[in-house]
Short mmCIF file of C-alpha atoms in Angstrom, two decimals:
data_model
loop_
_atom_site.label_atom_id
_atom_site.label_comp_id
_atom_site.label_asym_id
_atom_site.label_seq_id
_atom_site.Cartn_x
_atom_site.Cartn_y
_atom_site.Cartn_z
CA MET J 1 125.64 93.83 93.38
CA SER J 2 122.09 94.94 93.45
CA SER J 3 120.72 98.36 94.88
CA ILE J 4 117.78 100.51 95.11
CA HIS J 5 116.96 103.79 96.25
CA LEU J 6 113.72 105.13 97.78
CA LEU J 7 112.24 108.06 99.51
CA LEU J 8 111.00 107.44 102.98
CA ASN J 9 108.82 109.86 104.87
CA SER J 10 109.52 110.52 108.31
CA PRO J 11 107.63 112.48 110.97
CA VAL J 12 110.91 113.69 112.70
CA SER J 13 111.44 116.94 111.09
CA PRO J 14 110.93 118.69 107.59
CA ALA J 15 114.53 117.75 106.65
CA ALA J 16 113.70 114.24 107.51
CA TYR J 17 111.27 113.99 104.64
CA ASN J 18 114.19 114.16 102.17
CA THR J 19 116.05 111.21 103.71
CA ARG J 20 117.19 108.88 100.97
CA ARG J 21 118.02 105.30 101.76
CA SER J 22 119.70 102.70 99.72
CA ILE J 23 119.84 98.99 100.10
CA LYS J 24 122.85 97.17 98.76
CA VAL J 25 123.97 93.59 98.65
CA GLU J 26 127.63 92.58 98.25
CA ASN J 27 129.47 89.40 99.04
CA GLY J 28 126.76 88.27 101.37
CA ARG J 29 126.30 91.28 103.34
CA ILE J 30 123.08 93.66 103.36
CA SER J 31 123.77 97.35 104.01
CA VAL J 32 121.29 100.11 104.49
CA THR J 33 122.76 103.75 104.11
CA SER J 34 120.87 106.96 104.67
CA ASN J 35 122.02 110.06 102.90
CA GLY J 36 125.27 108.28 101.99
CA ARG J 37 126.04 107.12 105.46
CA ARG J 38 125.87 103.41 106.30
CA VAL J 39 123.15 102.96 109.24
CA VAL J 40 122.66 99.16 109.42
CA THR J 41 124.72 96.00 108.11
CA CYS J 42 123.46 92.62 108.33
CA ALA J 43 126.29 90.06 108.22
CA SER J 44 125.83 86.57 107.43
CA ALA J 45 125.96 85.06 110.92
CA ASP J 46 127.01 81.35 111.40
CA VAL J 47 123.69 80.67 112.85
CA ARG J 48 122.01 78.46 110.21
CA SER J 49 119.34 75.73 110.73
CA PRO J 50 120.25 72.23 110.27
CA GLU J 51 118.20 72.00 107.17
CA SER J 52 119.75 75.04 105.38
CA ALA J 53 122.02 74.60 102.39
CA ALA J 54 121.64 77.86 100.74
CA SER J 55 123.00 78.24 97.15
CA SER J 56 125.00 81.21 95.90
CA ALA J 57 121.85 82.35 94.01
CA GLY J 58 119.73 81.81 97.34
CA LYS J 59 121.78 84.26 99.08
CA LEU J 60 120.39 87.21 96.97
CA ARG J 61 116.62 85.99 97.83
CA SER J 62 116.41 88.31 100.89
CA ALA J 63 117.66 91.43 98.84
CA GLU J 64 115.11 90.62 96.09
CA VAL J 65 112.21 90.75 98.61
CA MET J 66 113.51 93.93 100.17
CA GLU J 67 113.86 95.36 96.66
CA ALA J 68 110.21 94.28 95.84
CA ASP J 69 109.01 95.87 99.27
CA ALA J 70 110.51 99.26 98.41
CA ARG J 71 108.60 99.19 94.92
CA VAL J 72 105.30 98.29 96.27
CA LEU J 73 104.81 99.27 100.11
CA VAL J 74 104.30 102.80 101.54
CA GLY J 75 107.61 103.42 103.30
CA THR J 76 106.41 103.70 106.76
CA TYR J 77 108.58 101.18 108.44
CA ALA J 78 112.51 101.27 108.92
CA ARG J 79 112.71 97.73 108.73
CA ALA J 80 115.61 95.72 109.66
CA PRO J 81 117.56 94.04 106.65
CA VAL J 82 116.07 90.60 107.47
CA VAL J 83 113.44 88.62 105.71
CA LEU J 84 111.93 85.99 107.97
CA SER J 85 110.40 83.08 106.54
CA SER J 86 109.67 80.57 109.19
CA GLY J 87 109.76 79.93 112.97
CA LYS J 88 109.19 77.36 115.53
CA GLY J 89 109.10 77.96 119.42
CA CYS J 90 111.55 80.79 120.20
CA LYS J 91 113.50 80.50 116.88
CA LEU J 92 113.03 82.31 113.60
CA TYR J 93 114.73 81.55 110.05
CA ASP J 94 115.39 83.76 107.52
CA LEU J 95 115.25 83.02 103.62
CA GLU J 96 118.96 81.96 103.81
CA GLY J 97 118.35 79.75 106.64
CA ARG J 98 120.10 81.76 109.29
CA GLU J 99 118.66 81.15 112.87
CA TYR J 100 117.63 83.80 115.28
CA LEU J 101 116.73 83.59 118.90
CA ASP J 102 113.51 85.66 119.19
CA MET J 103 113.31 88.23 122.25
CA THR J 104 110.52 90.14 120.47
CA ALA J 105 107.71 87.86 120.04
CA GLY J 106 106.31 90.07 117.15
CA ILE J 107 106.31 92.98 119.73
CA ALA J 108 104.92 91.00 122.73
CA VAL J 109 102.37 89.04 120.31
CA ASN J 110 103.23 85.55 119.94
CA ALA J 111 103.12 84.62 123.57
CA LEU J 112 103.00 80.80 122.71
CA GLY J 113 106.02 81.18 120.42
CA HIS J 114 105.86 80.23 116.65
CA GLY J 115 104.02 77.13 115.53
CA ASP J 116 102.46 76.10 118.75
CA PRO J 117 100.69 73.02 117.82
CA ASP J 118 97.48 73.69 119.89
CA TRP J 119 97.12 77.09 118.39
CA VAL J 120 97.87 75.71 114.74
CA ARG J 121 95.20 72.95 115.39
CA ALA J 122 92.68 75.63 116.50
CA VAL J 123 93.29 77.71 113.52
CA THR J 124 93.19 74.90 110.84
CA GLU J 125 90.10 73.23 112.20
CA GLN J 126 88.19 76.35 112.54
CA ALA J 127 89.28 77.54 109.08
CA SER J 128 87.82 74.34 107.70
CA VAL J 129 84.48 74.83 109.29
CA LEU J 130 83.72 78.63 109.34
CA THR J 131 85.99 81.85 109.03
CA HIS J 132 83.81 84.94 108.94
CA VAL J 133 80.17 85.78 108.71
CA SER J 134 80.26 89.50 110.13
CA ASN J 135 78.45 90.69 113.31
CA LEU J 136 75.06 90.57 111.38
CA TYR J 137 74.81 87.00 112.87
CA TYR J 138 75.98 85.10 116.02
CA SER J 139 78.99 82.69 116.08
CA ILE J 140 79.84 80.52 118.74
CA PRO J 141 83.75 81.13 118.98
CA GLN J 142 83.06 84.70 119.84
CA VAL J 143 80.54 83.94 122.58
CA GLU J 144 82.72 81.47 123.98
CA LEU J 145 85.70 83.76 124.10
CA ALA J 146 83.61 86.50 125.64
CA LYS J 147 82.42 84.16 128.33
CA HIS J 148 86.05 83.07 128.95
CA LEU J 149 87.40 86.44 129.31
CA ILE J 150 84.78 87.56 131.60
CA ALA J 151 85.03 84.46 133.72
CA CYS J 152 88.75 85.43 134.29
CA SER J 153 88.55 89.14 134.66
CA PHE J 154 86.83 92.03 136.50
CA ALA J 155 84.61 92.62 133.51
CA ASN J 156 80.97 91.90 132.93
CA ARG J 157 81.02 92.65 129.09
CA VAL J 158 83.27 92.46 125.94
CA PHE J 159 83.47 94.34 122.96
CA PHE J 160 85.73 92.90 120.17
CA CYS J 161 87.78 94.77 117.50
CA ASN J 162 91.06 94.07 115.48
CA SER J 163 93.87 95.85 117.23
CA GLY J 164 94.99 97.81 120.21
CA THR J 165 94.60 101.05 118.67
CA GLU J 166 91.00 100.01 117.74
CA ALA J 167 90.38 98.88 121.27
CA ASN J 168 91.35 102.38 122.54
CA GLU J 169 89.40 104.13 120.03
CA ALA J 170 86.25 102.15 121.28
CA ALA J 171 87.15 102.87 124.84
CA ILE J 172 87.28 106.61 124.05
CA LYS J 173 83.77 106.45 122.55
CA PHE J 174 82.32 104.31 125.43
CA ALA J 175 83.71 106.83 128.08
CA ARG J 176 82.10 109.74 125.94
CA LYS J 177 78.77 107.84 125.66
CA PHE J 178 78.86 106.84 129.39
CA GLN J 179 79.30 110.40 130.57
CA ARG J 180 76.34 111.58 128.37
CA PHE J 181 74.20 108.49 129.40
CA SER J 182 74.96 108.73 133.11
CA ARG J 183 74.56 112.62 133.36
CA SER J 184 71.67 113.06 131.12
CA ASP J 185 70.60 116.09 133.13
CA VAL J 186 73.83 117.84 132.57
CA LYS J 187 74.19 120.12 129.73
CA GLN J 188 77.84 119.40 129.05
CA PRO J 189 78.98 116.27 130.47
CA PRO J 190 82.71 115.66 130.76
CA THR J 191 84.54 115.13 127.67
CA GLU J 192 88.13 115.46 128.28
CA PHE J 193 90.81 112.72 129.04
CA ILE J 194 93.97 112.32 130.89
CA SER J 195 96.98 110.40 129.74
CA PHE J 196 100.61 110.30 130.86
CA SER J 197 104.15 111.01 129.85
CA ASN J 198 105.85 108.13 127.90
CA SER J 199 102.38 106.67 127.10
CA PHE J 200 101.47 104.80 123.82
CA HIS J 201 97.94 104.06 122.96
CA GLY J 202 97.98 103.69 119.21
CA ARG J 203 98.23 105.48 115.82
CA THR J 204 94.75 106.24 114.93
CA MET J 205 93.52 109.65 115.41
CA GLY J 206 91.65 109.18 118.90
CA ALA J 207 94.48 106.92 120.27
CA LEU J 208 97.12 109.08 118.90
CA ALA J 209 95.65 111.84 120.89
CA LEU J 210 96.23 110.03 124.04
CA THR J 211 99.90 109.29 122.94
CA SER J 212 102.54 111.50 124.50
CA LYS J 213 105.28 111.37 122.04
CA GLU J 214 105.18 114.33 120.09
CA LEU J 215 106.99 112.65 117.15
CA TYR J 216 104.14 110.64 116.53
CA ARG J 217 101.48 113.31 116.74
CA THR J 218 102.80 116.44 115.29
CA PRO J 219 102.38 115.44 111.35
CA PHE J 220 98.78 114.86 111.78
CA GLU J 221 97.81 117.73 113.84
CA PRO J 222 95.25 118.77 114.89
CA VAL J 223 94.52 115.40 116.74
CA MET J 224 91.30 115.03 118.88
CA PRO J 225 91.36 117.92 121.43
CA GLY J 226 90.80 117.76 125.24
CA VAL J 227 93.70 115.50 126.26
CA THR J 228 96.10 116.54 128.97
CA PHE J 229 99.29 114.91 129.44
CA LEU J 230 100.43 114.33 132.95
CA GLU J 231 103.82 113.07 134.52
CA TYR J 232 103.36 109.28 134.85
CA GLY J 233 103.29 108.55 138.71
CA ASN J 234 102.28 112.19 139.61
CA ILE J 235 99.37 111.57 142.17
CA GLN J 236 98.55 115.16 143.08
CA ALA J 237 98.41 116.44 139.52
CA ALA J 238 96.10 113.68 138.60
CA ARG J 239 93.92 113.89 141.57
CA GLU J 240 93.51 117.88 141.08
CA LEU J 241 92.71 117.53 137.27
CA ILE J 242 90.07 114.63 137.81
CA GLN J 243 88.41 116.65 140.57
CA SER J 244 87.94 119.44 138.02
CA GLY J 245 84.89 117.43 136.82
CA LYS J 246 85.85 117.69 133.30
CA ILE J 247 87.39 114.28 132.80
CA ALA J 248 85.43 111.60 131.11
CA ALA J 249 88.35 109.06 131.42
CA VAL J 250 91.70 108.65 132.40
CA PHE J 251 93.88 106.16 130.33
CA VAL J 252 96.97 104.62 131.80
CA GLU J 253 99.34 101.54 131.33
CA PRO J 254 100.15 99.58 134.22
CA ILE J 255 103.42 99.01 132.80
CA GLN J 256 104.44 101.22 129.98
CA GLY J 257 105.89 98.90 127.19
CA GLU J 258 106.84 101.38 124.32
CA GLY J 259 107.45 104.27 126.58
CA GLY J 260 110.45 102.53 128.20
CA ILE J 261 109.21 99.79 130.56
CA TYR J 262 108.08 101.94 133.47
CA SER J 263 105.89 100.31 136.07
CA ALA J 264 103.24 102.19 137.93
CA THR J 265 103.26 102.20 141.80
CA LYS J 266 100.20 100.59 143.74
CA GLU J 267 99.65 104.14 145.39
CA PHE J 268 99.53 105.88 141.99
CA LEU J 269 97.02 103.45 140.61
CA GLN J 270 95.05 103.39 143.93
CA SER J 271 95.01 107.18 143.82
CA LEU J 272 93.45 107.18 140.20
CA ARG J 273 90.96 104.72 141.22
CA SER J 274 89.82 106.75 144.28
CA ALA J 275 89.61 110.14 142.31
CA CYS J 276 87.50 108.44 139.59
CA ASP J 277 85.10 107.01 141.94
CA ASP J 278 84.93 110.26 143.62
CA THR J 279 83.88 112.31 140.56
CA GLY J 280 82.51 109.75 138.17
CA SER J 281 85.24 109.62 135.60
CA LEU J 282 86.32 106.04 134.25
CA LEU J 283 89.51 104.40 134.79
CA VAL J 284 90.88 102.81 131.65
CA PHE J 285 93.87 100.25 131.76
CA ASP J 286 95.61 99.84 128.54
CA GLU J 287 97.14 96.25 128.90
CA VAL J 288 97.63 95.87 125.16
CA GLN J 289 101.32 94.98 125.75
CA CYS J 290 101.53 94.31 129.34
CA GLY J 291 98.41 92.10 129.77
CA LEU J 292 97.83 88.27 129.28
CA GLY J 293 100.17 86.67 131.25
CA ARG J 294 103.32 88.94 130.26
CA THR J 295 103.94 90.02 133.85
CA GLY J 296 103.35 86.68 135.53
CA TYR J 297 99.87 87.59 136.34
CA LEU J 298 96.98 87.15 133.86
CA TRP J 299 96.31 90.84 134.01
CA ALA J 300 99.03 93.22 134.85
CA HIS J 301 96.62 95.32 137.23
CA GLU J 302 96.18 92.15 139.46
CA ALA J 303 99.64 92.79 140.77
CA TYR J 304 98.48 96.15 142.38
CA GLY J 305 94.89 94.93 143.37
CA VAL J 306 93.42 97.88 141.54
CA PHE J 307 90.72 97.35 139.04
CA PRO J 308 89.46 99.45 135.99
CA ASP J 309 86.14 100.49 134.70
CA MET J 310 87.53 99.34 131.27
CA MET J 311 90.62 97.52 130.05
CA THR J 312 91.83 97.25 126.59
CA LEU J 313 93.48 94.18 125.10
CA ALA J 314 95.18 93.08 121.82
CA LYS J 315 98.71 92.03 120.90
CA PRO J 316 99.00 88.25 122.41
CA LEU J 317 95.33 87.45 122.61
CA ALA J 318 94.84 85.45 119.41
CA GLY J 319 98.65 84.32 119.33
CA GLY J 320 99.62 86.42 116.22
CA LEU J 321 96.09 86.81 114.46
CA PRO J 322 94.70 90.47 114.45
CA ILE J 323 92.40 90.88 117.51
CA GLY J 324 91.48 93.56 120.07
CA ALA J 325 89.14 93.89 122.93
CA VAL J 326 87.59 96.22 125.52
CA LEU J 327 86.55 94.62 128.73
CA LEU J 328 83.93 96.61 130.47
CA THR J 329 81.87 96.70 133.70
CA GLU J 330 78.09 96.35 133.48
CA ARG J 331 77.75 99.85 134.62
CA VAL J 332 79.72 101.23 131.52
CA ALA J 333 78.21 98.67 129.18
CA ALA J 334 74.74 99.84 130.12
CA SER J 335 75.12 103.06 128.35
CA ILE J 336 75.97 101.36 125.12
CA SER J 337 73.29 100.89 122.41
CA PHE J 338 72.72 99.36 119.07
CA GLY J 339 74.91 101.13 116.54
CA ASP J 340 76.86 103.14 118.82
CA HIS J 341 79.98 101.30 117.52
CA GLY J 342 80.92 98.35 115.25
CA SER J 343 83.27 96.47 112.97
CA THR J 344 82.99 94.24 110.16
CA PHE J 345 85.78 91.85 110.97
CA ALA J 346 85.70 91.98 114.89
CA GLY J 347 85.21 88.67 116.62
CA GLY J 348 85.44 86.45 113.72
CA ALA J 349 85.08 82.83 114.32
CA LEU J 350 88.55 82.05 113.02
CA VAL J 351 90.18 84.57 115.23
CA CYS J 352 88.21 83.89 118.20
CA ASN J 353 88.76 80.16 118.09
CA ALA J 354 92.63 80.89 118.20
CA ALA J 355 92.17 83.38 121.00
CA ASN J 356 90.39 80.98 123.20
CA THR J 357 93.14 78.40 122.85
CA VAL J 358 95.74 81.00 123.89
CA LEU J 359 93.74 82.28 126.68
CA GLY J 360 93.13 78.83 127.87
CA LYS J 361 96.79 78.04 127.94
CA ILE J 362 98.06 81.15 129.49
CA SER J 363 95.47 81.44 132.00
CA GLN J 364 96.58 78.41 133.84
CA PRO J 365 98.25 79.04 137.11
CA LYS J 366 101.21 76.68 136.51
CA PHE J 367 101.89 78.67 133.17
CA LEU J 368 101.71 81.98 134.96
CA ALA J 369 103.87 80.82 137.56
CA SER J 370 106.49 79.70 135.23
CA VAL J 371 106.41 83.31 133.48
CA SER J 372 106.96 84.78 136.94
CA GLU J 373 109.89 82.44 137.70
CA LYS J 374 111.56 82.68 134.33
CA GLY J 375 111.24 86.53 134.41
CA LYS J 376 112.98 86.75 137.92
CA TYR J 377 115.59 84.44 136.66
CA PHE J 378 116.41 86.64 133.54
CA LYS J 379 116.39 89.83 135.28
CA GLU J 380 118.80 88.54 137.74
CA MET J 381 121.11 87.37 135.04
CA LEU J 382 121.01 90.40 133.28
CA MET J 383 121.86 92.52 136.19
CA GLN J 384 124.63 90.11 137.08
CA LYS J 385 126.08 89.77 133.61
CA LEU J 386 125.56 93.40 132.24
CA GLY J 387 125.39 95.20 135.20
CA GLY J 388 129.05 96.06 135.46
CA ASN J 389 129.08 97.75 132.05
CA PRO J 390 129.36 101.42 132.39
CA HIS J 391 126.71 102.03 129.67
CA VAL J 392 124.11 99.72 131.49
CA GLY J 393 121.98 101.45 133.99
CA GLU J 394 118.63 100.30 135.39
CA VAL J 395 117.16 96.67 134.60
CA ARG J 396 113.53 96.99 135.02
CA GLY J 397 110.38 95.44 134.47
CA MET J 398 108.07 92.60 135.69
CA GLY J 399 107.65 89.16 134.43
CA LEU J 400 108.85 88.74 130.88
CA ILE J 401 108.58 92.50 130.06
CA ILE J 402 111.90 93.81 130.75
CA GLY J 403 113.95 97.04 129.93
CA ILE J 404 117.60 97.72 130.14
CA GLU J 405 118.21 101.37 130.18
CA LEU J 406 121.46 102.56 128.59
CA ASP J 407 123.44 106.03 128.66
CA VAL J 408 123.76 105.79 124.79
CA PRO J 409 121.10 104.98 121.75
CA ALA J 410 120.49 101.06 121.79
CA SER J 411 120.21 100.66 117.99
CA PRO J 412 124.01 99.75 117.61
CA LEU J 413 123.54 96.93 120.30
CA VAL J 414 120.29 95.82 118.37
CA ASP J 415 122.24 95.46 115.08
CA ALA J 416 125.09 93.83 116.66
CA CYS J 417 122.65 91.31 118.42
CA ARG J 418 120.77 90.75 115.32
CA ASN J 419 124.04 89.95 113.15
CA SER J 420 124.96 87.32 116.15
CA GLY J 421 121.46 85.68 116.02
CA LEU J 422 119.43 87.61 118.55
CA LEU J 423 116.50 89.58 117.93
CA ILE J 424 115.63 92.37 120.59
CA LEU J 425 113.82 95.82 120.34
CA THR J 426 114.26 99.23 121.63
CA ALA J 427 111.79 101.50 123.58
CA GLY J 428 111.79 104.79 125.36
CA LYS J 429 113.67 107.49 123.56
CA GLY J 430 115.69 104.62 121.95
CA ASN J 431 117.98 103.97 124.79
CA VAL J 432 116.27 101.27 126.31
CA VAL J 433 116.53 97.64 125.27
CA ARG J 434 113.04 95.90 125.37
CA LEU J 435 113.00 92.24 125.88
CA VAL J 436 109.72 90.51 125.37
CA PRO J 437 110.12 86.91 124.56
CA PRO J 438 107.43 84.23 123.86
CA LEU J 439 106.28 83.31 127.36
CA ILE J 440 107.41 79.73 126.77
CA VAL J 441 111.16 80.70 126.44
CA SER J 442 113.12 78.23 128.30
CA GLU J 443 115.92 79.30 130.87
CA GLN J 444 118.53 77.82 128.46
CA GLU J 445 117.34 80.37 125.87
CA LEU J 446 117.34 83.16 128.06
CA ASP J 447 120.94 82.28 129.12
CA ARG J 448 121.92 82.50 125.36
CA ALA J 449 120.25 85.73 125.03
CA THR J 450 122.03 87.06 127.89
CA GLU J 451 125.42 85.90 126.45
CA ILE J 452 124.81 87.43 123.15
CA LEU J 453 124.01 90.82 124.90
CA LEU J 454 127.24 90.49 126.72
CA GLU J 455 129.38 89.77 123.81
CA CYS J 456 127.84 92.33 121.97
CA LEU J 457 128.02 95.18 124.51
CA PRO J 458 131.38 96.32 123.18
CA VAL J 459 129.65 97.76 120.15
CA LEU J 460 128.51 100.66 122.34
CA ASP J 461 131.76 101.77 123.11
CA GLU J 462 132.64 101.95 119.43
CA SER J 463 129.50 103.65 118.49
CA ASN J 464 129.88 106.06 121.38
CA SER J 465 133.52 107.04 120.17
CA ASN J 466 132.50 107.42 116.51
#
């Protein structure tokens, strides 16, 4: 047996700062306990890859990695007790060779799955030529990616960064600068922002101020002032506040991912567009999770026929490499000058070449149609197979971003599915199962995911009774 104890900081409450966790390995089972109570157990599921022939010594390798993690990394992540070492398509493998069907895609990042040959070729070929030069110089892949994004969107200009939260930080700055630039004769131009309930825009200080969950904001207050949170979908409240003349920009996710897979209505987005047009406020769509083919449309807002002044992107754009982007209209971009914003790593040749490949594959009409078809198929299967369970409420979403609302916490189901070889996520208040598989997932793999979910549902009865 091997064990360690580590002190993890948590933003939940003062008491949570004293939470003590223990990782133990015994008889091939990895357990995580919190304050003496077992919270996660990972069993040795019989889902090994054909190449696996793990020895007795090999069974401890994952535990060794987790122990090393606890010694050297800051405890910001409550990780599942799994060490993933390789992947292909929609399958992942841990160090002991166990196979997992991936319905997480690295939190909606690996749109082309793991090890896509075209993506691998784009990365390796570019790496052998030029990786990074900074934005002091021009590079071809950055220009080509910007041209590609403009050609398939509403935008006239692109700003590159390295993540979704960075993209939203840039959009905050651009909105403030636009208002100052376009109202140069006004002593105090609009500087405030609107965000919505269940929103998630990032964890850096500006984007965090736009994120509704107090759990994330409270430990780091004061965050950026001037943000008002309104009920997602409340047309009247949004219109009234926008008409006050104080709002620089409205940030909204056409489909909320982290918040629980809630979709905006067409009327809501149209109303925001109209109110912003009337007052000069900017409309920013955060499509970090729902954009780039996830809904069956290239951009989620295309389903509504409503277009923003700026759109923020990240997760799937470079297929697993770090990238973010803000897409802007010419009207907004005209207010931005040299030195107003920047990044050392943004738009690097390696990342942009990978992103060009991802965008080229996903933007094909046939590819997008397949996402839409598989999404409808998956949603129908889930409603048919799981809908009769008393714990299952609404099954919602569009394309391959799907949420299953439960009347109890979803974490026991997540653990049970993982032990049965299926990786899934939670969302909302922890009671929503979030399914965001690679967009290349097959119907057979969706069938298997549904079967495992069905087989594991009884764990919710056990958890509820305990």
